[in-house]
mmCIF file of C-alpha atoms in Angstrom:
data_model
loop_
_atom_site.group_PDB
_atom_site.id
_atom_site.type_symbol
_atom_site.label_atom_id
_atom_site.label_comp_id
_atom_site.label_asym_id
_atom_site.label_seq_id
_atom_site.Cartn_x
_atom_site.Cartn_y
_atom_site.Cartn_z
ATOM 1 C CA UNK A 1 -124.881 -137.284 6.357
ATOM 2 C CA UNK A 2 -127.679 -139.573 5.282
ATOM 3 C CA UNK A 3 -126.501 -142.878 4.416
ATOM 4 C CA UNK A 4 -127.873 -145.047 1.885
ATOM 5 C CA UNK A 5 -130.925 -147.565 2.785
ATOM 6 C CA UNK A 6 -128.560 -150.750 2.181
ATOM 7 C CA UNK A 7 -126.658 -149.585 4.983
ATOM 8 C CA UNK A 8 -128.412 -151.186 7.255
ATOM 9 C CA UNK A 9 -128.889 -154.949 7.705
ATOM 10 C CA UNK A 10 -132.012 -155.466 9.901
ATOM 11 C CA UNK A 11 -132.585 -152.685 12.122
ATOM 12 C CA UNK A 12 -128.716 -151.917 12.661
ATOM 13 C CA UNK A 13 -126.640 -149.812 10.747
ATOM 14 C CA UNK A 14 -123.459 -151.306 9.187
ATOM 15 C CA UNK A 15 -121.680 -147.854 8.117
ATOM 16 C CA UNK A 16 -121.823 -144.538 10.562
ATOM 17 C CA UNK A 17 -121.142 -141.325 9.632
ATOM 18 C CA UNK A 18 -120.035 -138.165 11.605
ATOM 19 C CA UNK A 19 -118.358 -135.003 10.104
ATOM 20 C CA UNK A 20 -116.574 -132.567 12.572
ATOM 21 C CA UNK A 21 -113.727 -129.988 11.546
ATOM 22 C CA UNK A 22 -114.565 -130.540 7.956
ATOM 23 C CA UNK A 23 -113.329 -134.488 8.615
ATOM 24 C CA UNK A 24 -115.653 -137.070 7.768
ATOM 25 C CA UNK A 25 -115.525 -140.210 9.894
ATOM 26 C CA UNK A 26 -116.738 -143.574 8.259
ATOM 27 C CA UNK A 27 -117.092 -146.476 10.660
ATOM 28 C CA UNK A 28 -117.645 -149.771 9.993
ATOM 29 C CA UNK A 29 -120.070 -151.156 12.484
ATOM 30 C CA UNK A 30 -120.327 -154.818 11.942
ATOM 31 C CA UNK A 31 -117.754 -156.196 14.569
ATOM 32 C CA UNK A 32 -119.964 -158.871 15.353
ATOM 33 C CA UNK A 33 -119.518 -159.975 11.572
ATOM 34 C CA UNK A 34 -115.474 -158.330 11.611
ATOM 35 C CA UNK A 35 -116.144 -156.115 9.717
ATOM 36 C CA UNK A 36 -116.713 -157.896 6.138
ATOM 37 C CA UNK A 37 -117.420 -156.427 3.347
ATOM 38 C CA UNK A 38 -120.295 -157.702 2.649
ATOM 39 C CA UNK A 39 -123.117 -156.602 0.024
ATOM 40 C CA UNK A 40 -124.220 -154.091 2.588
ATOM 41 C CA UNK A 41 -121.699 -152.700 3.738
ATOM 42 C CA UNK A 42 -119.874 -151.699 0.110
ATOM 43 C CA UNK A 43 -122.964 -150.595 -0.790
ATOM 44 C CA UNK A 44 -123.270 -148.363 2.133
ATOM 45 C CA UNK A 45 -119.125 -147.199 1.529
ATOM 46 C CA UNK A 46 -120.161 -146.498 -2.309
ATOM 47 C CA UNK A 47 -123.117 -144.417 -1.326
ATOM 48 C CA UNK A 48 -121.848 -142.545 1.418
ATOM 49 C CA UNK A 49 -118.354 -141.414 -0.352
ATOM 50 C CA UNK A 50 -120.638 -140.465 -3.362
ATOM 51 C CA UNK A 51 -122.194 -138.222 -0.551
ATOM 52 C CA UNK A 52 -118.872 -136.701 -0.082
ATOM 53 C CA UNK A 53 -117.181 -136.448 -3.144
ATOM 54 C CA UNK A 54 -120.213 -133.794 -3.194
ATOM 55 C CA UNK A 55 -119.881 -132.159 -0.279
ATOM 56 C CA UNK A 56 -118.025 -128.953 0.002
ATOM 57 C CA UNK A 57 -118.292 -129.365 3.545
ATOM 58 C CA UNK A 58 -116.266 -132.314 4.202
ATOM 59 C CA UNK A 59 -112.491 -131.401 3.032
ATOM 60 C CA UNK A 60 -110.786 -135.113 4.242
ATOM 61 C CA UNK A 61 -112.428 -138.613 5.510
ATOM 62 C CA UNK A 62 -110.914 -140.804 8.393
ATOM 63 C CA UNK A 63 -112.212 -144.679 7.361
ATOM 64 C CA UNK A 64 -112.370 -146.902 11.075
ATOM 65 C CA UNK A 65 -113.709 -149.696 12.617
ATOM 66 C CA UNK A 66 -115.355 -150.618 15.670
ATOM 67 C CA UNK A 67 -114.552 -153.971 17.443
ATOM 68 C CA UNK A 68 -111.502 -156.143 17.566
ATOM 69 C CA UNK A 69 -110.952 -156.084 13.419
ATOM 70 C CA UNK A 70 -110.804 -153.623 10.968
ATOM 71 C CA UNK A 71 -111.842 -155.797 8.083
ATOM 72 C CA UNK A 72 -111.742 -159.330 7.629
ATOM 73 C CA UNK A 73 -112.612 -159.066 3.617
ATOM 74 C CA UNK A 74 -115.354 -160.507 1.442
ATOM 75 C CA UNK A 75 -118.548 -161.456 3.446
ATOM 76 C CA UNK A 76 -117.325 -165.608 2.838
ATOM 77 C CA UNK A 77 -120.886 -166.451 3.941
ATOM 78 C CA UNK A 78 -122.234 -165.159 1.267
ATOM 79 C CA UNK A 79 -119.636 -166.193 -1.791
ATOM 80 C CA UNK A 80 -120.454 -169.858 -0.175
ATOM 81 C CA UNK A 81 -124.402 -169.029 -0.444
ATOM 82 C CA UNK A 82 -123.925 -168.911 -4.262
ATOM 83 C CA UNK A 83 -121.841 -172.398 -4.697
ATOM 84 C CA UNK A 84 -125.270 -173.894 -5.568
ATOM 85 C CA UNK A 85 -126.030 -171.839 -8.139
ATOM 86 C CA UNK A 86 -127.127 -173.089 -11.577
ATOM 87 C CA UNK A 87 -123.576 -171.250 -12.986
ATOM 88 C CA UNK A 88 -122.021 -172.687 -9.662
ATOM 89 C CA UNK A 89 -122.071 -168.956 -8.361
ATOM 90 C CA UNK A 90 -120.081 -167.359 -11.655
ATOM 91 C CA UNK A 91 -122.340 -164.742 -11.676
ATOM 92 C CA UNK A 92 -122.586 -163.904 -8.566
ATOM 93 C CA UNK A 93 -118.927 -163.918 -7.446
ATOM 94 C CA UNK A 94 -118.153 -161.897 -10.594
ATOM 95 C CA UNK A 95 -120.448 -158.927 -9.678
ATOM 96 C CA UNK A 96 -119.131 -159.258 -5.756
ATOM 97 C CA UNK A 97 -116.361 -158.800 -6.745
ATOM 98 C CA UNK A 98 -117.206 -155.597 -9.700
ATOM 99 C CA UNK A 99 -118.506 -154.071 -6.630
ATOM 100 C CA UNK A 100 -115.409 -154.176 -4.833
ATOM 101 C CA UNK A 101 -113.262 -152.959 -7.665
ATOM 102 C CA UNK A 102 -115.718 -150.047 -7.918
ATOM 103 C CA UNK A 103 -115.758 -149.144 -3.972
ATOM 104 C CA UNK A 104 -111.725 -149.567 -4.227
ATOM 105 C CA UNK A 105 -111.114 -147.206 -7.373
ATOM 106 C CA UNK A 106 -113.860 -145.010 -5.770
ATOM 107 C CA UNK A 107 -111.731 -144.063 -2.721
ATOM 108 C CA UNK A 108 -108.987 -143.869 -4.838
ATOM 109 C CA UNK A 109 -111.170 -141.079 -7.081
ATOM 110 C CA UNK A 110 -112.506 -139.296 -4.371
ATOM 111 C CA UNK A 111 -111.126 -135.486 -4.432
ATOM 112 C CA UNK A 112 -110.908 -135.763 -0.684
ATOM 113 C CA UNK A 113 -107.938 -137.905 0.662
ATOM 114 C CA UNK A 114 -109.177 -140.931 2.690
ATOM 115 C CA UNK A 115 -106.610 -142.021 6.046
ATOM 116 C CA UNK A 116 -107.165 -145.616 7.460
ATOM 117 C CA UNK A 117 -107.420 -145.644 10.880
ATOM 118 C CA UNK A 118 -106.322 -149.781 11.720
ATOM 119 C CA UNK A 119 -106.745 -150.793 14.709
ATOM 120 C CA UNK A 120 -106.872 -155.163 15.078
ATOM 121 C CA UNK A 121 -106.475 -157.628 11.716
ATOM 122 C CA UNK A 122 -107.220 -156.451 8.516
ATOM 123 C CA UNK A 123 -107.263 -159.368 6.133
ATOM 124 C CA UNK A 124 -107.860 -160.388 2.375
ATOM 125 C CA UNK A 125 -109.966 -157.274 0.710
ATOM 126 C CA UNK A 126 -109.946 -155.782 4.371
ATOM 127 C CA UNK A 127 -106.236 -155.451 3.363
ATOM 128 C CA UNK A 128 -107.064 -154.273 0.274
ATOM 129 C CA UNK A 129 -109.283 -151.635 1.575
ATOM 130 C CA UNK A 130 -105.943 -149.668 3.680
ATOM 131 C CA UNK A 131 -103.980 -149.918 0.605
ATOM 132 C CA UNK A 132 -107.364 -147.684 -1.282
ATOM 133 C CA UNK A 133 -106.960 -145.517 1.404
ATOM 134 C CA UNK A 134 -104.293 -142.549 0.412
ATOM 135 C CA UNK A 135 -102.651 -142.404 3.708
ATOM 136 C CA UNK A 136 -102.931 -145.059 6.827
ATOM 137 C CA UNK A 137 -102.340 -144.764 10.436
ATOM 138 C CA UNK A 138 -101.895 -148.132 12.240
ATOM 139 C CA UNK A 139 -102.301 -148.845 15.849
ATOM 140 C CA UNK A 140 -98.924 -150.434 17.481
ATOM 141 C CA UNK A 141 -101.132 -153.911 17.605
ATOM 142 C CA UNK A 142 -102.970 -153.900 14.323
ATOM 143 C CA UNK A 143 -101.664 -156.829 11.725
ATOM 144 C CA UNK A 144 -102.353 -157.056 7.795
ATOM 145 C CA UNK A 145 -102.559 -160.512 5.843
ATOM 146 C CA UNK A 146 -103.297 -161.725 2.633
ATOM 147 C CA UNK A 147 -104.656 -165.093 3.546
ATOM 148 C CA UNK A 148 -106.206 -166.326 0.039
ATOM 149 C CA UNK A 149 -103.218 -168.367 -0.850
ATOM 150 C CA UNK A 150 -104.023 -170.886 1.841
ATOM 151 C CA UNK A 151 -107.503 -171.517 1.473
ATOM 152 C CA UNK A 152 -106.663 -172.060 -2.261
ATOM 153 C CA UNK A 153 -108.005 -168.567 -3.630
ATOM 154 C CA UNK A 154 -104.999 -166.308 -4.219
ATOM 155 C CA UNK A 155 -106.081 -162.797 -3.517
ATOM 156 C CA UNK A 156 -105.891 -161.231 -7.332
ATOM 157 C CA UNK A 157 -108.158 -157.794 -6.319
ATOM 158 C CA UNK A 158 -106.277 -156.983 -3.115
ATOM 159 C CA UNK A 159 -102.695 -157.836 -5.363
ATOM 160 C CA UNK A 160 -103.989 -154.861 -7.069
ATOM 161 C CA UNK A 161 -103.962 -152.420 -4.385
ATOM 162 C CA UNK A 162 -101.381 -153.904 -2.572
ATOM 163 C CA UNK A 163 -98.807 -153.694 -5.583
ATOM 164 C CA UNK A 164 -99.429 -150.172 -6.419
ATOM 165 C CA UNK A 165 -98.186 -149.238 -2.838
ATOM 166 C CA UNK A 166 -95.646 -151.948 -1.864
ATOM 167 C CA UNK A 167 -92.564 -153.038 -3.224
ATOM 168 C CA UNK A 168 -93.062 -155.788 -6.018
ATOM 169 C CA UNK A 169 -91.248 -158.348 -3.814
ATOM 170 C CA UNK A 170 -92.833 -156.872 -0.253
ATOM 171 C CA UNK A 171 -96.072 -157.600 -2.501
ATOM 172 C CA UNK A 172 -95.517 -160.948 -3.540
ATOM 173 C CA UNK A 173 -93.946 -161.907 -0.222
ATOM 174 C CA UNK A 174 -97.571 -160.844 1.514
ATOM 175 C CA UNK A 175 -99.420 -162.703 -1.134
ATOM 176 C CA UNK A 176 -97.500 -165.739 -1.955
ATOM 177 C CA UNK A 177 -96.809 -166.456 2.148
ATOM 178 C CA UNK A 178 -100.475 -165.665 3.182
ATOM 179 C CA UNK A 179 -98.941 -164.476 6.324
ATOM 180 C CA UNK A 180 -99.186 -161.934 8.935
ATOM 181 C CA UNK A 181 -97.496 -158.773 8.542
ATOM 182 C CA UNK A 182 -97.480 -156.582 12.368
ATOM 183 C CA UNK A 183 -97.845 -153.490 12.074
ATOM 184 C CA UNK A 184 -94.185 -152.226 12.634
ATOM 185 C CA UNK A 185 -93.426 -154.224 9.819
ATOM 186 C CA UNK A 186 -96.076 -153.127 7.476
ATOM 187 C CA UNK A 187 -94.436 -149.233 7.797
ATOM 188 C CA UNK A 188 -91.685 -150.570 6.672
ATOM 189 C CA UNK A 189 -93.062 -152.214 3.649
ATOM 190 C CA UNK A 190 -95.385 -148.663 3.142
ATOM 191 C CA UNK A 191 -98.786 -150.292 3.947
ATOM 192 C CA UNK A 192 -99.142 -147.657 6.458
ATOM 193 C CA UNK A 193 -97.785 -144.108 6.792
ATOM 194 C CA UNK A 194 -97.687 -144.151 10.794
ATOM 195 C CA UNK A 195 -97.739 -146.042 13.847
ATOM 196 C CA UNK A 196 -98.858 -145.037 16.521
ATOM 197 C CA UNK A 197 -99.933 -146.721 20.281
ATOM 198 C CA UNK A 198 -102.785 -149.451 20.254
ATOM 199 C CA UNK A 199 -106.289 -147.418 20.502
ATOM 200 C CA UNK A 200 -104.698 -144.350 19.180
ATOM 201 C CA UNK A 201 -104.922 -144.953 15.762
ATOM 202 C CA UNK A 202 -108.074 -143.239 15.200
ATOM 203 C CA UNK A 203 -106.966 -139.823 16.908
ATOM 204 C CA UNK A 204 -103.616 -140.342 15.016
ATOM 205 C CA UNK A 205 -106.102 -140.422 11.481
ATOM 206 C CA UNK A 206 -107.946 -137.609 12.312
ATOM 207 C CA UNK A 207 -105.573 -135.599 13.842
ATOM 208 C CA UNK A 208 -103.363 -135.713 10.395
ATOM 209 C CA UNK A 209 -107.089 -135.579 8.247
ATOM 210 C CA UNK A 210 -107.191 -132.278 9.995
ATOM 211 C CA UNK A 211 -104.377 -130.705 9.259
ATOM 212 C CA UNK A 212 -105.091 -131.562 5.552
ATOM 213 C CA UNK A 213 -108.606 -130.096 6.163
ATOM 214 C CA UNK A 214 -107.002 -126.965 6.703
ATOM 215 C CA UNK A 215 -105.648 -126.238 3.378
ATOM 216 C CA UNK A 216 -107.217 -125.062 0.603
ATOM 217 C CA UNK A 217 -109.167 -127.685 -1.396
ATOM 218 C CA UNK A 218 -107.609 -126.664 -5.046
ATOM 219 C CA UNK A 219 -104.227 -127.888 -5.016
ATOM 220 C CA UNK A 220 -105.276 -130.574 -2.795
ATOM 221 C CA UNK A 221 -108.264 -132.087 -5.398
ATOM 222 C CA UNK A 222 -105.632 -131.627 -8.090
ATOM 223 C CA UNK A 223 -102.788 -132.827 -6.563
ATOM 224 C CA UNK A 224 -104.451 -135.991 -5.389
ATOM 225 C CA UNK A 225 -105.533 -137.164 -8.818
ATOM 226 C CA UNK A 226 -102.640 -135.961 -9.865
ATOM 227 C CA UNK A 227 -100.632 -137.903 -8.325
ATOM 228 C CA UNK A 228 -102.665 -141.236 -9.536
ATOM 229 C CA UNK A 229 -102.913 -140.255 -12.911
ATOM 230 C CA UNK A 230 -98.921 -139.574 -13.425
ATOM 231 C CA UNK A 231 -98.200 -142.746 -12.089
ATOM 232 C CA UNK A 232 -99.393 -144.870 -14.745
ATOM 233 C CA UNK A 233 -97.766 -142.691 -17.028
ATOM 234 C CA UNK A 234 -94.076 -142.975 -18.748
ATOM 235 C CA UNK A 235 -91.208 -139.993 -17.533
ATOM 236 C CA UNK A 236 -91.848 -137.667 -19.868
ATOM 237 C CA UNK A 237 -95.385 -137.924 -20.633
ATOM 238 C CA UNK A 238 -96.034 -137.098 -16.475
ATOM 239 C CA UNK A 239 -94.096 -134.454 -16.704
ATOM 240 C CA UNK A 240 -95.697 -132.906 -19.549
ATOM 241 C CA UNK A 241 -99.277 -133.901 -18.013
ATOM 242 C CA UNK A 242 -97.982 -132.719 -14.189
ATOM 243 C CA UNK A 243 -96.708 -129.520 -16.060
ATOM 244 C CA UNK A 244 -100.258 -128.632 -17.352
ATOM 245 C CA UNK A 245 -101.780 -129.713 -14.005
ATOM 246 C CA UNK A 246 -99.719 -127.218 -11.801
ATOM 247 C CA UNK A 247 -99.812 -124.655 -14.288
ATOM 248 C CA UNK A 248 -104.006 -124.727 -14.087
ATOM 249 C CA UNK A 249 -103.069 -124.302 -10.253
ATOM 250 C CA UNK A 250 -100.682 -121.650 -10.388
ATOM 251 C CA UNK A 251 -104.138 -119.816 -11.964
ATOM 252 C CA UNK A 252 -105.715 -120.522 -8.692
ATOM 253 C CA UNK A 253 -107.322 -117.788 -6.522
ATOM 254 C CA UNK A 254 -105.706 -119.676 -3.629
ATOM 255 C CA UNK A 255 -102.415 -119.792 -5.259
ATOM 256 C CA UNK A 256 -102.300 -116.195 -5.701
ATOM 257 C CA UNK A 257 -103.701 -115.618 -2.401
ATOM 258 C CA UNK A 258 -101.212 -118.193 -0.964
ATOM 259 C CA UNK A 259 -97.737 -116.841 -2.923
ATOM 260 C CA UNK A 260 -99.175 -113.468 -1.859
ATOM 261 C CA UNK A 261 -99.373 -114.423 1.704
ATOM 262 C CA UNK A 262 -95.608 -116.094 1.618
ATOM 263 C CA UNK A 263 -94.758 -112.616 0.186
ATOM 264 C CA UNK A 264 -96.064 -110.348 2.591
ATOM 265 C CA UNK A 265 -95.168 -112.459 5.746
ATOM 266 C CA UNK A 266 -99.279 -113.164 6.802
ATOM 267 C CA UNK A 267 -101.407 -116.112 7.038
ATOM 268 C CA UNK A 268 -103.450 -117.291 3.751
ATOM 269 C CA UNK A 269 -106.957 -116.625 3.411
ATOM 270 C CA UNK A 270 -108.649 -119.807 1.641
ATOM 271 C CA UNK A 271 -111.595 -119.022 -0.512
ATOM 272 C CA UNK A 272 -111.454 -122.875 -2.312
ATOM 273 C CA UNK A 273 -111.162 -121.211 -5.847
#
């Protein structure tokens, strides 16, 4: 998959790409920086899951790391760059952070679903990237924090993330403490679907990212922004809005072919229609 020019800072790249299986693995590659997200690199996510959410070929995406973090958030390097600004960096740290509201909701929107793969810290909107991701596998040493509250800058874009999947007061606790939440811990609170070994998270991502890959895309597109969409939404109206969702599915080539299958004791045949 070609990846967008910005994804590269200086000769080395800070996003790879590799699709195997119909899985699509997307690794950040700037342990040397932990993994921020800076300007590059959500410019290189945004591109390369616009690549996807194209692709017929790619049917789930595993999002990793290499190094010792998964993501330590914003680039703070360059937020501080700005403080000298004429605006005192307004500007600036209000389209940083646009962009980062975009690459979240992006993943979020993508008909593909997107598994974490955490290995090491994953802080502040490194945090708030997991929560994006629709599923998350954990290694047994990876830790989560929401820092911002003790550097004086609460973290109000991960809260959004991170309150959509947690508890309310598993939420607040994580943002109001600005401490560390191990991993164990964090599958309790539903950060993270799994935990699995340290170094294993990765094979524990794509391992369940393949066993989506192998059903058929239909209900799996619909079902996925199904399942965002209803949420926001009162009893009754999702149940009138899931009702005409399935009901569009249950027209499905693959549903027929699938109910069919059930029926006559076989295996389905997916044609992705």
């Amino acid at each position: 998959m070609t990846l967008h020019p910005a994804a590269n800072e200086g000769a080395a790249p800070v996003l790879t790409s590799a699709v195997a299986d119909g899985v699509c693995t997307l690794t950040l590659a700037r342990p040397q920086a932990r993994n921020s997200l800076s300007e590059a690199m959500m410019a290189a996510l945004s591109s390369a899951l616009a690549g996807i959410a194209a692709d017929p070929e790619v049917r789930a995406v595993v999002l990793a790391a290499d190094g010792p973090v998964f993501s330590a958030g914003h680039d703070l390097k360059e937020i501080q760059a700005h403080r000298g600004d004429a605006d005192r960096g307004r500007a600036y740290f209000a389209d940083v952070l646009a962009r980062c509201s975009a690459l979240m909701t992006a993943i979020v929107r993508l008909p593909q679903p997107v598994i974490a793969a955490v290995e090491g810290m994953a802080t502040a909107a490194g945090c708030q990237l997991v929560a994006s991701c629709d599923l998350a596998v954990a290694g047994g040493k990876a830790r989560f924090c929401t820092p911002g509250v003790n550097i004086g800058l609460f973290c109000h874009t991960p809260m959004v993330a991170l309150s959509r999947n947690l508890g309310r007061k598993h939420a607040l606790e994580m943002l109001l403490l600005g401490e560390w939440v191990e991993a164990q811990e964090a599958h309790r609170m539903g950060l993270v679907n799994r935990v699995v070994p340290a170094g294993e998270a990765l094979a524990g991502a794509q391992e369940l990212a393949r066993r989506i890959a192998a059903k058929s895309t239909v209900p799996v597109k619909l079902g996925k922004e199904a399942f965002y969409a209803q949420m926001e939404m009162g009893l009754d109206d999702a149940y009138a809005y899931a009702s005409r969702v399935m009901t569009e599915n249950m027209l499905a080539r693959d549903a027929d072919e699938g109910i069919s299958a059930v029926l006559e004791k076989r295996p389905a045949s997916w044609e992705d229609r």
